[in-house]
PDB file of C-alpha atoms in Angstrom:
ATOM      1  CA  MET A   1      -7.970   5.154 -25.043  1.00 82.00           C
ATOM      2  CA  HIS A   2      -5.064   2.854 -24.179  1.00 88.00           C
ATOM      3  CA  TRP A   3      -2.200   4.525 -22.302  1.00 89.00           C
ATOM      4  CA  THR A   4       0.209   3.771 -25.185  1.00 83.00           C
ATOM      5  CA  GLU A   5      -1.827   6.138 -27.369  1.00 87.00           C
ATOM      6  CA  MET A   6      -1.802   9.019 -24.891  1.00 89.00           C
ATOM      7  CA  LYS A   7       0.404  12.051 -25.305  1.00 92.00           C
ATOM      8  CA  LYS A   8       2.881  12.539 -22.481  1.00 91.00           C
ATOM      9  CA  GLU A   9       0.922  15.503 -21.140  1.00 94.00           C
ATOM     10  CA  GLU A  10      -2.300  13.458 -20.826  1.00 95.00           C
ATOM     11  CA  LEU A  11      -0.440  10.502 -19.303  1.00 95.00           C
ATOM     12  CA  GLU A  12       1.088  12.811 -16.688  1.00 96.00           C
ATOM     13  CA  ARG A  13      -2.347  14.239 -15.908  1.00 97.00           C
ATOM     14  CA  GLN A  14      -3.772  10.727 -15.469  1.00 97.00           C
ATOM     15  CA  TYR A  15      -0.932   9.844 -13.099  1.00 97.00           C
ATOM     16  CA  SER A  16      -1.223  13.059 -11.046  1.00 97.00           C
ATOM     17  CA  PRO A  17      -3.815  11.984  -8.458  1.00 97.00           C
ATOM     18  CA  SER A  18      -3.980  15.422  -6.823  1.00 97.00           C
ATOM     19  CA  ARG A  19      -5.436  16.888 -10.014  1.00 97.00           C
ATOM     20  CA  TRP A  20      -8.516  14.666  -9.747  1.00 97.00           C
ATOM     21  CA  SER A  21      -9.690  15.504  -6.226  1.00 95.00           C
ATOM     22  CA  ARG A  22     -12.955  17.403  -6.200  1.00 93.00           C
ATOM     23  CA  ARG A  23     -12.433  18.677  -2.652  1.00 94.00           C
ATOM     24  CA  MET A  24      -9.644  21.207  -3.260  1.00 94.00           C
ATOM     25  CA  SER A  25      -6.804  22.260  -5.543  1.00 96.00           C
ATOM     26  CA  ALA A  26      -3.922  19.918  -6.363  1.00 95.00           C
ATOM     27  CA  ASP A  27      -1.447  21.644  -4.015  1.00 95.00           C
ATOM     28  CA  ASP A  28      -3.966  21.929  -1.220  1.00 97.00           C
ATOM     29  CA  VAL A  29      -5.060  18.303  -1.374  1.00 97.00           C
ATOM     30  CA  ILE A  30      -1.454  17.118  -0.926  1.00 96.00           C
ATOM     31  CA  LYS A  31      -0.862  19.510   1.995  1.00 97.00           C
ATOM     32  CA  ALA A  32      -4.132  18.391   3.593  1.00 98.00           C
ATOM     33  CA  HIS A  33      -3.192  14.745   3.020  1.00 98.00           C
ATOM     34  CA  VAL A  34       0.143  15.048   4.824  1.00 98.00           C
ATOM     35  CA  LYS A  35      -1.565  16.976   7.650  1.00 98.00           C
ATOM     36  CA  ALA A  36      -4.303  14.342   8.033  1.00 98.00           C
ATOM     37  CA  LEU A  37      -1.783  11.473   8.104  1.00 98.00           C
ATOM     38  CA  LYS A  38       0.451  13.280  10.614  1.00 98.00           C
ATOM     39  CA  GLU A  39      -2.436  14.127  12.918  1.00 98.00           C
ATOM     40  CA  GLY A  40      -3.776  10.578  12.729  1.00 98.00           C
ATOM     41  CA  THR A  41      -0.334   9.191  13.525  1.00 98.00           C
ATOM     42  CA  GLU A  42       0.068  11.558  16.504  1.00 98.00           C
ATOM     43  CA  GLN A  43      -3.313  10.370  17.752  1.00 98.00           C
ATOM     44  CA  ALA A  44      -2.248   6.722  17.298  1.00 98.00           C
ATOM     45  CA  ARG A  45       0.936   7.364  19.268  1.00 98.00           C
ATOM     46  CA  SER A  46      -1.138   8.741  22.124  1.00 97.00           C
ATOM     47  CA  VAL A  47      -3.620   5.832  22.279  1.00 95.00           C
ATOM     48  CA  ALA A  48      -1.278   2.890  21.653  1.00 96.00           C
ATOM     49  CA  GLN A  49       1.909   1.632  23.221  1.00 96.00           C
ATOM     50  CA  THR A  50       4.641   2.162  20.631  1.00 97.00           C
ATOM     51  CA  LEU A  51       7.937   0.629  19.661  1.00 97.00           C
ATOM     52  CA  LEU A  52       9.486   3.116  17.246  1.00 98.00           C
ATOM     53  CA  ASN A  53      12.404   2.633  14.832  1.00 98.00           C
ATOM     54  CA  VAL A  54      12.650  -1.121  15.262  1.00 98.00           C
ATOM     55  CA  PRO A  55      15.289  -2.337  12.757  1.00 98.00           C
ATOM     56  CA  TYR A  56      14.365  -5.038  10.244  1.00 98.00           C
ATOM     57  CA  GLY A  57      17.646  -4.872   8.338  1.00 96.00           C
ATOM     58  CA  GLU A  58      21.075  -3.266   8.318  1.00 96.00           C
ATOM     59  CA  GLY A  59      20.197  -0.105   6.388  1.00 95.00           C
ATOM     60  CA  ASP A  60      19.388   3.249   8.019  1.00 95.00           C
ATOM     61  CA  GLY A  61      16.000   3.311   6.316  1.00 96.00           C
ATOM     62  CA  GLU A  62      15.153  -0.289   7.270  1.00 98.00           C
ATOM     63  CA  LYS A  63      13.072   0.419  10.352  1.00 98.00           C
ATOM     64  CA  LEU A  64       9.477  -0.002  11.394  1.00 98.00           C
ATOM     65  CA  ASP A  65       7.103   1.422  13.993  1.00 98.00           C
ATOM     66  CA  VAL A  66       4.872  -0.877  16.031  1.00 98.00           C
ATOM     67  CA  TYR A  67       1.568   0.248  17.546  1.00 98.00           C
ATOM     68  CA  ILE A  68       0.503  -2.113  20.321  1.00 95.00           C
ATOM     69  CA  PRO A  69      -2.944  -2.327  21.961  1.00 94.00           C
ATOM     70  CA  ASN A  70      -3.180  -1.768  25.699  1.00 87.00           C
ATOM     71  CA  ILE A  71      -5.210  -4.950  26.003  1.00 79.00           C
ATOM     72  CA  ASN A  72      -3.429  -8.281  26.125  1.00 75.00           C
ATOM     73  CA  SER A  73      -4.948 -10.891  23.885  1.00 73.00           C
ATOM     74  CA  LEU A  74      -3.879 -14.382  22.884  1.00 71.00           C
ATOM     75  CA  ASP A  75      -5.576 -13.934  19.527  1.00 75.00           C
ATOM     76  CA  VAL A  76      -3.307 -11.237  18.083  1.00 87.00           C
ATOM     77  CA  HIS A  77      -3.983  -9.924  14.599  1.00 95.00           C
ATOM     78  CA  LEU A  78      -1.325  -7.759  13.014  1.00 97.00           C
ATOM     79  CA  VAL A  79      -1.660  -5.345  10.096  1.00 98.00           C
ATOM     80  CA  VAL A  80       1.425  -4.182   8.234  1.00 98.00           C
ATOM     81  CA  TYR A  81       0.886  -0.800   6.577  1.00 98.00           C
ATOM     82  CA  ILE A  82       3.019   0.220   3.581  1.00 98.00           C
ATOM     83  CA  HIS A  83       2.816   3.934   2.852  1.00 98.00           C
ATOM     84  CA  GLY A  84       2.340   5.646  -0.493  1.00 98.00           C
ATOM     85  CA  GLY A  85       3.999   8.746  -1.934  1.00 98.00           C
ATOM     86  CA  TYR A  86       4.983   7.552  -5.430  1.00 98.00           C
ATOM     87  CA  TRP A  87       8.057   5.754  -4.038  1.00 98.00           C
ATOM     88  CA  GLN A  88       9.615   9.220  -3.430  1.00 98.00           C
ATOM     89  CA  PHE A  89       7.630  11.005  -0.691  1.00 98.00           C
ATOM     90  CA  LEU A  90       6.274  10.297   2.809  1.00 98.00           C
ATOM     91  CA  SER A  91       7.699   7.899   5.408  1.00 98.00           C
ATOM     92  CA  LYS A  92       6.686   5.677   8.293  1.00 98.00           C
ATOM     93  CA  GLU A  93       6.617   8.812  10.475  1.00 98.00           C
ATOM     94  CA  GLU A  94       3.119   9.717   9.262  1.00 98.00           C
ATOM     95  CA  SER A  95       1.930   6.147   8.685  1.00 98.00           C
ATOM     96  CA  GLY A  96       0.493   5.033  12.024  1.00 98.00           C
ATOM     97  CA  PHE A  97      -2.952   6.618  11.610  1.00 98.00           C
ATOM     98  CA  MET A  98      -4.873   3.393  10.992  1.00 98.00           C
ATOM     99  CA  ALA A  99      -3.874   2.172  14.454  1.00 98.00           C
ATOM    100  CA  VAL A 100      -6.393   4.629  15.963  1.00 97.00           C
ATOM    101  CA  PRO A 101      -9.466   2.395  15.431  1.00 97.00           C
ATOM    102  CA  LEU A 102      -7.541  -0.898  15.273  1.00 96.00           C
ATOM    103  CA  VAL A 103      -5.670  -0.936  18.596  1.00 95.00           C
ATOM    104  CA  ASP A 104      -9.053  -0.534  20.330  1.00 91.00           C
ATOM    105  CA  LYS A 105      -9.950  -3.926  18.892  1.00 93.00           C
ATOM    106  CA  GLY A 106      -6.705  -5.566  19.996  1.00 92.00           C
ATOM    107  CA  VAL A 107      -4.998  -5.327  16.595  1.00 95.00           C
ATOM    108  CA  VAL A 108      -1.270  -4.565  16.318  1.00 96.00           C
ATOM    109  CA  VAL A 109      -0.314  -2.145  13.515  1.00 98.00           C
ATOM    110  CA  VAL A 110       3.172  -2.008  11.993  1.00 98.00           C
ATOM    111  CA  ALA A 111       4.189   0.935   9.788  1.00 98.00           C
ATOM    112  CA  VAL A 112       7.090   0.022   7.508  1.00 98.00           C
ATOM    113  CA  GLY A 113       9.824   2.442   6.487  1.00 98.00           C
ATOM    114  CA  TYR A 114      11.738   1.943   3.237  1.00 98.00           C
ATOM    115  CA  ASP A 115      14.302   3.917   1.251  1.00 98.00           C
ATOM    116  CA  ILE A 116      12.339   6.151  -1.070  1.00 98.00           C
ATOM    117  CA  ALA A 117      13.922   7.527  -4.245  1.00 98.00           C
ATOM    118  CA  PRO A 118      16.402   8.919  -5.020  1.00 97.00           C
ATOM    119  CA  LYS A 119      18.161   7.064  -2.158  1.00 97.00           C
ATOM    120  CA  GLY A 120      16.383   3.804  -2.911  1.00 97.00           C
ATOM    121  CA  ASN A 121      15.518   2.291  -6.280  1.00 98.00           C
ATOM    122  CA  MET A 122      12.564   0.052  -7.100  1.00 98.00           C
ATOM    123  CA  ASP A 123      14.403  -3.262  -6.661  1.00 98.00           C
ATOM    124  CA  LEU A 124      15.671  -2.157  -3.241  1.00 98.00           C
ATOM    125  CA  MET A 125      12.249  -0.948  -2.024  1.00 98.00           C
ATOM    126  CA  VAL A 126      10.617  -4.226  -3.045  1.00 98.00           C
ATOM    127  CA  SER A 127      13.362  -6.206  -1.308  1.00 98.00           C
ATOM    128  CA  GLN A 128      12.998  -4.047   1.815  1.00 98.00           C
ATOM    129  CA  VAL A 129       9.244  -4.509   2.237  1.00 98.00           C
ATOM    130  CA  ARG A 130       9.628  -8.264   1.692  1.00 98.00           C
ATOM    131  CA  ARG A 131      12.322  -8.458   4.365  1.00 98.00           C
ATOM    132  CA  SER A 132      10.250  -6.315   6.713  1.00 98.00           C
ATOM    133  CA  ILE A 133       7.446  -8.915   6.593  1.00 97.00           C
ATOM    134  CA  VAL A 134       9.876 -11.750   7.401  1.00 97.00           C
ATOM    135  CA  SER A 135      11.257  -9.720  10.308  1.00 96.00           C
ATOM    136  CA  VAL A 136       7.785  -8.974  11.694  1.00 96.00           C
ATOM    137  CA  ILE A 137       6.926 -12.681  11.702  1.00 93.00           C
ATOM    138  CA  GLN A 138      10.202 -13.534  13.442  1.00 92.00           C
ATOM    139  CA  GLN A 139       9.570 -10.877  16.102  1.00 90.00           C
ATOM    140  CA  TYR A 140       5.885 -11.739  16.560  1.00 87.00           C
ATOM    141  CA  SER A 141       5.763 -15.501  16.321  1.00 78.00           C
ATOM    142  CA  HIS A 142       2.511 -15.618  18.342  1.00 82.00           C
ATOM    143  CA  ILE A 143       0.336 -13.701  15.872  1.00 86.00           C
ATOM    144  CA  SER A 144      -2.796 -15.505  14.767  1.00 87.00           C
ATOM    145  CA  GLY A 145      -3.312 -13.483  11.607  1.00 94.00           C
ATOM    146  CA  LEU A 146      -1.079 -11.345   9.405  1.00 97.00           C
ATOM    147  CA  TYR A 147      -2.659  -8.734   7.136  1.00 98.00           C
ATOM    148  CA  LEU A 148      -1.251  -6.196   4.685  1.00 98.00           C
ATOM    149  CA  CYS A 149      -2.524  -2.774   3.745  1.00 98.00           C
ATOM    150  CA  GLY A 150      -0.863  -0.495   1.220  1.00 98.00           C
ATOM    151  CA  HIS A 151      -1.879   2.792  -0.367  1.00 98.00           C
ATOM    152  CA  SER A 152      -0.931   3.949  -3.883  1.00 98.00           C
ATOM    153  CA  ALA A 153       2.797   3.123  -4.272  1.00 98.00           C
ATOM    154  CA  GLY A 154       2.364   1.155  -1.027  1.00 98.00           C
ATOM    155  CA  ALA A 155      -0.394  -0.922  -2.640  1.00 99.00           C
ATOM    156  CA  HIS A 156       2.080  -1.723  -5.420  1.00 98.00           C
ATOM    157  CA  LEU A 157       4.667  -2.774  -2.832  1.00 98.00           C
ATOM    158  CA  ALA A 158       2.074  -4.832  -0.920  1.00 98.00           C
ATOM    159  CA  ALA A 159       1.138  -6.619  -4.168  1.00 98.00           C
ATOM    160  CA  MET A 160       4.859  -7.295  -4.713  1.00 98.00           C
ATOM    161  CA  VAL A 161       4.979  -8.866  -1.231  1.00 98.00           C
ATOM    162  CA  LEU A 162       2.073 -11.144  -2.226  1.00 98.00           C
ATOM    163  CA  SER A 163       4.057 -12.073  -5.360  1.00 98.00           C
ATOM    164  CA  THR A 164       7.235 -13.077  -3.522  1.00 98.00           C
ATOM    165  CA  ASP A 165       9.006 -16.365  -4.160  1.00 97.00           C
ATOM    166  CA  TRP A 166       9.604 -17.085  -0.472  1.00 96.00           C
ATOM    167  CA  SER A 167      11.966 -20.006  -1.168  1.00 95.00           C
ATOM    168  CA  GLN A 168      14.791 -17.437  -1.086  1.00 91.00           C
ATOM    169  CA  TYR A 169      13.824 -16.355   2.448  1.00 92.00           C
ATOM    170  CA  SER A 170      14.085 -18.048   5.835  1.00 86.00           C
ATOM    171  CA  ILE A 171      10.311 -18.349   6.256  1.00 90.00           C
ATOM    172  CA  THR A 172       7.137 -18.371   4.214  1.00 92.00           C
ATOM    173  CA  PRO A 173       4.643 -15.856   5.599  1.00 93.00           C
ATOM    174  CA  GLN A 174       0.993 -16.878   5.722  1.00 94.00           C
ATOM    175  CA  ILE A 175      -0.713 -13.614   4.822  1.00 97.00           C
ATOM    176  CA  LYS A 176      -4.432 -13.929   5.566  1.00 97.00           C
ATOM    177  CA  GLY A 177      -5.653 -10.731   3.967  1.00 98.00           C
ATOM    178  CA  ALA A 178      -4.451  -7.784   1.904  1.00 98.00           C
ATOM    179  CA  PHE A 179      -6.009  -4.389   1.246  1.00 98.00           C
ATOM    180  CA  LEU A 180      -4.595  -2.852  -1.921  1.00 98.00           C
ATOM    181  CA  VAL A 181      -5.853   0.731  -1.943  1.00 98.00           C
ATOM    182  CA  SER A 182      -5.655   2.914  -5.090  1.00 98.00           C
ATOM    183  CA  GLY A 183      -2.554   1.145  -6.322  1.00 98.00           C
ATOM    184  CA  ILE A 184      -0.480   0.895  -9.484  1.00 98.00           C
ATOM    185  CA  TYR A 185       0.091  -2.682 -10.632  1.00 98.00           C
ATOM    186  CA  ASP A 186       1.605  -2.116 -14.070  1.00 98.00           C
ATOM    187  CA  LEU A 187       4.594   0.232 -13.953  1.00 98.00           C
ATOM    188  CA  LEU A 188       5.054   0.562 -17.720  1.00 97.00           C
ATOM    189  CA  PRO A 189       2.684   3.557 -18.160  1.00 97.00           C
ATOM    190  CA  ILE A 190       4.653   5.695 -15.693  1.00 97.00           C
ATOM    191  CA  LEU A 191       8.072   5.122 -17.306  1.00 96.00           C
ATOM    192  CA  SER A 192       7.811   8.221 -19.509  1.00 94.00           C
ATOM    193  CA  THR A 193       6.241  10.436 -16.816  1.00 96.00           C
ATOM    194  CA  TYR A 194       7.634  12.746 -14.121  1.00 96.00           C
ATOM    195  CA  VAL A 195       7.065   9.940 -11.583  1.00 97.00           C
ATOM    196  CA  ASN A 196      10.010   8.001 -13.007  1.00 98.00           C
ATOM    197  CA  GLU A 197      12.490  10.908 -12.886  1.00 97.00           C
ATOM    198  CA  PRO A 198      13.883  10.080  -9.416  1.00 98.00           C
ATOM    199  CA  LEU A 199      13.218   6.342  -9.844  1.00 98.00           C
ATOM    200  CA  LYS A 200      15.123   6.034 -13.145  1.00 98.00           C
ATOM    201  CA  MET A 201      13.473   2.713 -13.965  1.00 98.00           C
ATOM    202  CA  THR A 202      14.318   0.987 -17.213  1.00 98.00           C
ATOM    203  CA  GLU A 203      11.650  -1.074 -18.966  1.00 98.00           C
ATOM    204  CA  GLU A 204      13.271  -4.246 -17.615  1.00 98.00           C
ATOM    205  CA  VAL A 205      13.076  -2.972 -14.009  1.00 98.00           C
ATOM    206  CA  ALA A 206       9.456  -1.881 -14.507  1.00 98.00           C
ATOM    207  CA  VAL A 207       8.413  -5.266 -15.913  1.00 98.00           C
ATOM    208  CA  ARG A 208      10.025  -7.334 -13.162  1.00 98.00           C
ATOM    209  CA  ASN A 209       8.440  -5.105 -10.522  1.00 98.00           C
ATOM    210  CA  SER A 210       4.925  -5.038 -11.993  1.00 98.00           C
ATOM    211  CA  PRO A 211       2.490  -7.206 -10.000  1.00 98.00           C
ATOM    212  CA  SER A 212       0.244  -7.448 -13.083  1.00 98.00           C
ATOM    213  CA  LYS A 213       3.033  -9.474 -14.734  1.00 98.00           C
ATOM    214  CA  LEU A 214       3.620 -11.675 -11.663  1.00 98.00           C
ATOM    215  CA  VAL A 215       0.161 -13.135 -11.092  1.00 98.00           C
ATOM    216  CA  PRO A 216       1.312 -16.797 -11.534  1.00 97.00           C
ATOM    217  CA  GLN A 217       3.819 -16.265  -8.684  1.00 97.00           C
ATOM    218  CA  LEU A 218       1.192 -14.434  -6.628  1.00 98.00           C
ATOM    219  CA  LYS A 219      -1.095 -17.429  -7.062  1.00 97.00           C
ATOM    220  CA  LEU A 220       1.657 -19.804  -5.895  1.00 96.00           C
ATOM    221  CA  SER A 221       2.578 -17.692  -2.872  1.00 97.00           C
ATOM    222  CA  SER A 222      -0.723 -16.179  -1.763  1.00 96.00           C
ATOM    223  CA  SER A 223      -3.530 -18.510  -2.861  1.00 96.00           C
ATOM    224  CA  SER A 224      -5.097 -18.506   0.613  1.00 96.00           C
ATOM    225  CA  CYS A 225      -4.954 -14.714   1.009  1.00 98.00           C
ATOM    226  CA  GLN A 226      -8.187 -12.717   0.886  1.00 98.00           C
ATOM    227  CA  ILE A 227      -7.391  -9.770  -1.381  1.00 98.00           C
ATOM    228  CA  VAL A 228      -9.376  -6.538  -1.512  1.00 98.00           C
ATOM    229  CA  VAL A 229      -8.606  -4.233  -4.436  1.00 98.00           C
ATOM    230  CA  ALA A 230     -10.005  -0.828  -3.462  1.00 98.00           C
ATOM    231  CA  VAL A 231     -10.246   2.236  -5.681  1.00 98.00           C
ATOM    232  CA  ALA A 232     -11.608   5.737  -5.092  1.00 98.00           C
ATOM    233  CA  GLU A 233     -14.637   7.037  -6.957  1.00 98.00           C
ATOM    234  CA  ASN A 234     -12.594  10.134  -7.825  1.00 97.00           C
ATOM    235  CA  ASP A 235      -9.350   8.408  -8.718  1.00 98.00           C
ATOM    236  CA  SER A 236      -8.297   9.249 -12.286  1.00 98.00           C
ATOM    237  CA  PRO A 237      -9.602   6.980 -15.078  1.00 97.00           C
ATOM    238  CA  GLU A 238      -6.090   5.495 -15.499  1.00 97.00           C
ATOM    239  CA  PHE A 239      -5.785   4.763 -11.762  1.00 98.00           C
ATOM    240  CA  ARG A 240      -9.234   3.186 -11.790  1.00 98.00           C
ATOM    241  CA  LYS A 241      -8.241   1.099 -14.793  1.00 98.00           C
ATOM    242  CA  GLN A 242      -5.097  -0.109 -12.989  1.00 98.00           C
ATOM    243  CA  SER A 243      -7.245  -1.462 -10.137  1.00 98.00           C
ATOM    244  CA  GLU A 244      -9.997  -2.855 -12.358  1.00 98.00           C
ATOM    245  CA  GLU A 245      -7.592  -4.709 -14.648  1.00 98.00           C
ATOM    246  CA  PHE A 246      -5.520  -6.092 -11.772  1.00 98.00           C
ATOM    247  CA  TYR A 247      -8.705  -7.252 -10.045  1.00 98.00           C
ATOM    248  CA  LYS A 248      -9.922  -8.982 -13.223  1.00 98.00           C
ATOM    249  CA  THR A 249      -6.569 -10.722 -13.712  1.00 98.00           C
ATOM    250  CA  LEU A 250      -6.581 -12.004 -10.123  1.00 98.00           C
ATOM    251  CA  GLU A 251     -10.181 -13.123 -10.367  1.00 98.00           C
ATOM    252  CA  ALA A 252      -9.514 -14.945 -13.662  1.00 98.00           C
ATOM    253  CA  SER A 253      -6.661 -16.791 -11.910  1.00 97.00           C
ATOM    254  CA  GLY A 254      -9.092 -18.124  -9.325  1.00 97.00           C
ATOM    255  CA  LEU A 255      -7.793 -16.012  -6.438  1.00 97.00           C
ATOM    256  CA  ASN A 256      -9.951 -14.946  -3.500  1.00 97.00           C
ATOM    257  CA  VAL A 257     -10.366 -11.300  -4.514  1.00 98.00           C
ATOM    258  CA  THR A 258     -13.036  -8.628  -4.212  1.00 98.00           C
ATOM    259  CA  MET A 259     -13.219  -5.148  -5.704  1.00 98.00           C
ATOM    260  CA  GLU A 260     -14.309  -2.158  -3.627  1.00 98.00           C
ATOM    261  CA  ASP A 261     -15.208   1.027  -5.473  1.00 98.00           C
ATOM    262  CA  VAL A 262     -15.383   3.475  -2.565  1.00 98.00           C
ATOM    263  CA  ALA A 263     -17.991   6.203  -3.074  1.00 97.00           C
ATOM    264  CA  ASN A 264     -17.323   9.836  -2.158  1.00 97.00           C
ATOM    265  CA  THR A 265     -13.562   9.388  -1.906  1.00 98.00           C
ATOM    266  CA  ASP A 266     -10.568  10.585  -3.882  1.00 98.00           C
ATOM    267  CA  HIS A 267      -7.049   9.169  -4.071  1.00 98.00           C
ATOM    268  CA  PHE A 268      -6.205  10.697  -0.679  1.00 98.00           C
ATOM    269  CA  SER A 269      -9.366  10.520   1.415  1.00 98.00           C
ATOM    270  CA  ILE A 270      -9.780   6.802   0.589  1.00 98.00           C
ATOM    271  CA  ILE A 271      -6.849   6.068   2.909  1.00 98.00           C
ATOM    272  CA  GLU A 272      -7.090   9.043   5.305  1.00 98.00           C
ATOM    273  CA  LYS A 273     -10.510   7.808   6.454  1.00 98.00           C
ATOM    274  CA  LEU A 274      -8.968   4.625   7.921  1.00 98.00           C
ATOM    275  CA  VAL A 275      -8.455   6.703  11.067  1.00 98.00           C
ATOM    276  CA  ASP A 276     -12.218   6.257  11.595  1.00 98.00           C
ATOM    277  CA  GLY A 277     -13.680   3.030  13.001  1.00 96.00           C
ATOM    278  CA  GLU A 278     -16.988   3.634  11.190  1.00 97.00           C
ATOM    279  CA  TYR A 279     -15.403   3.979   7.729  1.00 98.00           C
ATOM    280  CA  HIS A 280     -16.361   1.325   5.175  1.00 97.00           C
ATOM    281  CA  LEU A 281     -12.817  -0.031   4.637  1.00 98.00           C
ATOM    282  CA  THR A 282     -12.033  -0.049   8.382  1.00 98.00           C
ATOM    283  CA  LYS A 283     -15.177  -2.100   9.014  1.00 97.00           C
ATOM    284  CA  LEU A 284     -14.310  -4.423   6.159  1.00 97.00           C
ATOM    285  CA  LEU A 285     -10.820  -5.020   7.566  1.00 97.00           C
ATOM    286  CA  LEU A 286     -12.192  -5.686  11.065  1.00 96.00           C
ATOM    287  CA  LYS A 287     -14.798  -8.050   9.619  1.00 96.00           C
ATOM    288  CA  MET A 288     -12.070  -9.941   7.744  1.00 95.00           C
ATOM    289  CA  MET A 289     -10.283 -10.438  11.073  1.00 93.00           C
ATOM    290  CA  GLY A 290     -13.479 -11.478  12.836  1.00 90.00           C
ATOM    291  CA  LYS A 291     -13.208  -8.381  15.022  1.00 85.00           C
ATOM    292  CA  SER A 292     -16.321  -6.502  13.943  1.00 72.00           C
TER     293      SER A 292
END
């Protein structure tokens, strides 16, 4: 069934990822998710050198956290992580977890903060993550490879970064790879759901911020980027469809894209497991960087 034919109740169920986890109840899976991310981030802060609350813009929310390996290397790879939370929850404060296995391999991890709703709206959040990337490149001019990773709403924002017309910015980032994990790439289906209540998006805002509608620009800006579209086995059918259709559109446009359907994961564990160096997606990211 196409989303336009679904009743609001079914659409809301499809776009409530916590109701699809087979590990625990909806409330428990969210609590466990926040706990896992916080613990992973605490661990990252103990194993890496950190620069916290580095400003990338004028706004209070425009700050990032940098996790730096203890080993000096001339060949520095940097991963920018954009957190999820439906553009209205979570923050950079629990978004350093993937640094745990990566700093060991000499990879710098940057967790980006942005103004979630209701303080921030969709246009602002997209503008913020784009500016954060420009700022990272200006601060780390010696990096040999820039990579993006985003989860859920963060995968949407990462895809919006790939779809940026950089002519309006001071530099054009060369993003080598992007991991888009359990993302939403067409915002139209969520307009009538609870997700949009704090976002207050109109159809016009949703269309101009939907990566699925911006593939020609993505191709212009990010043709040399290796893109991985990852989805959880136990994501909802609608979430899985979002990833599958976005992947097919990118592939049809001749982009360098692969699809990863990650077994034995749900919407939350698919990203939580990046704290582990032996996890499939961690290994894939390290392989992409030539660090495996």
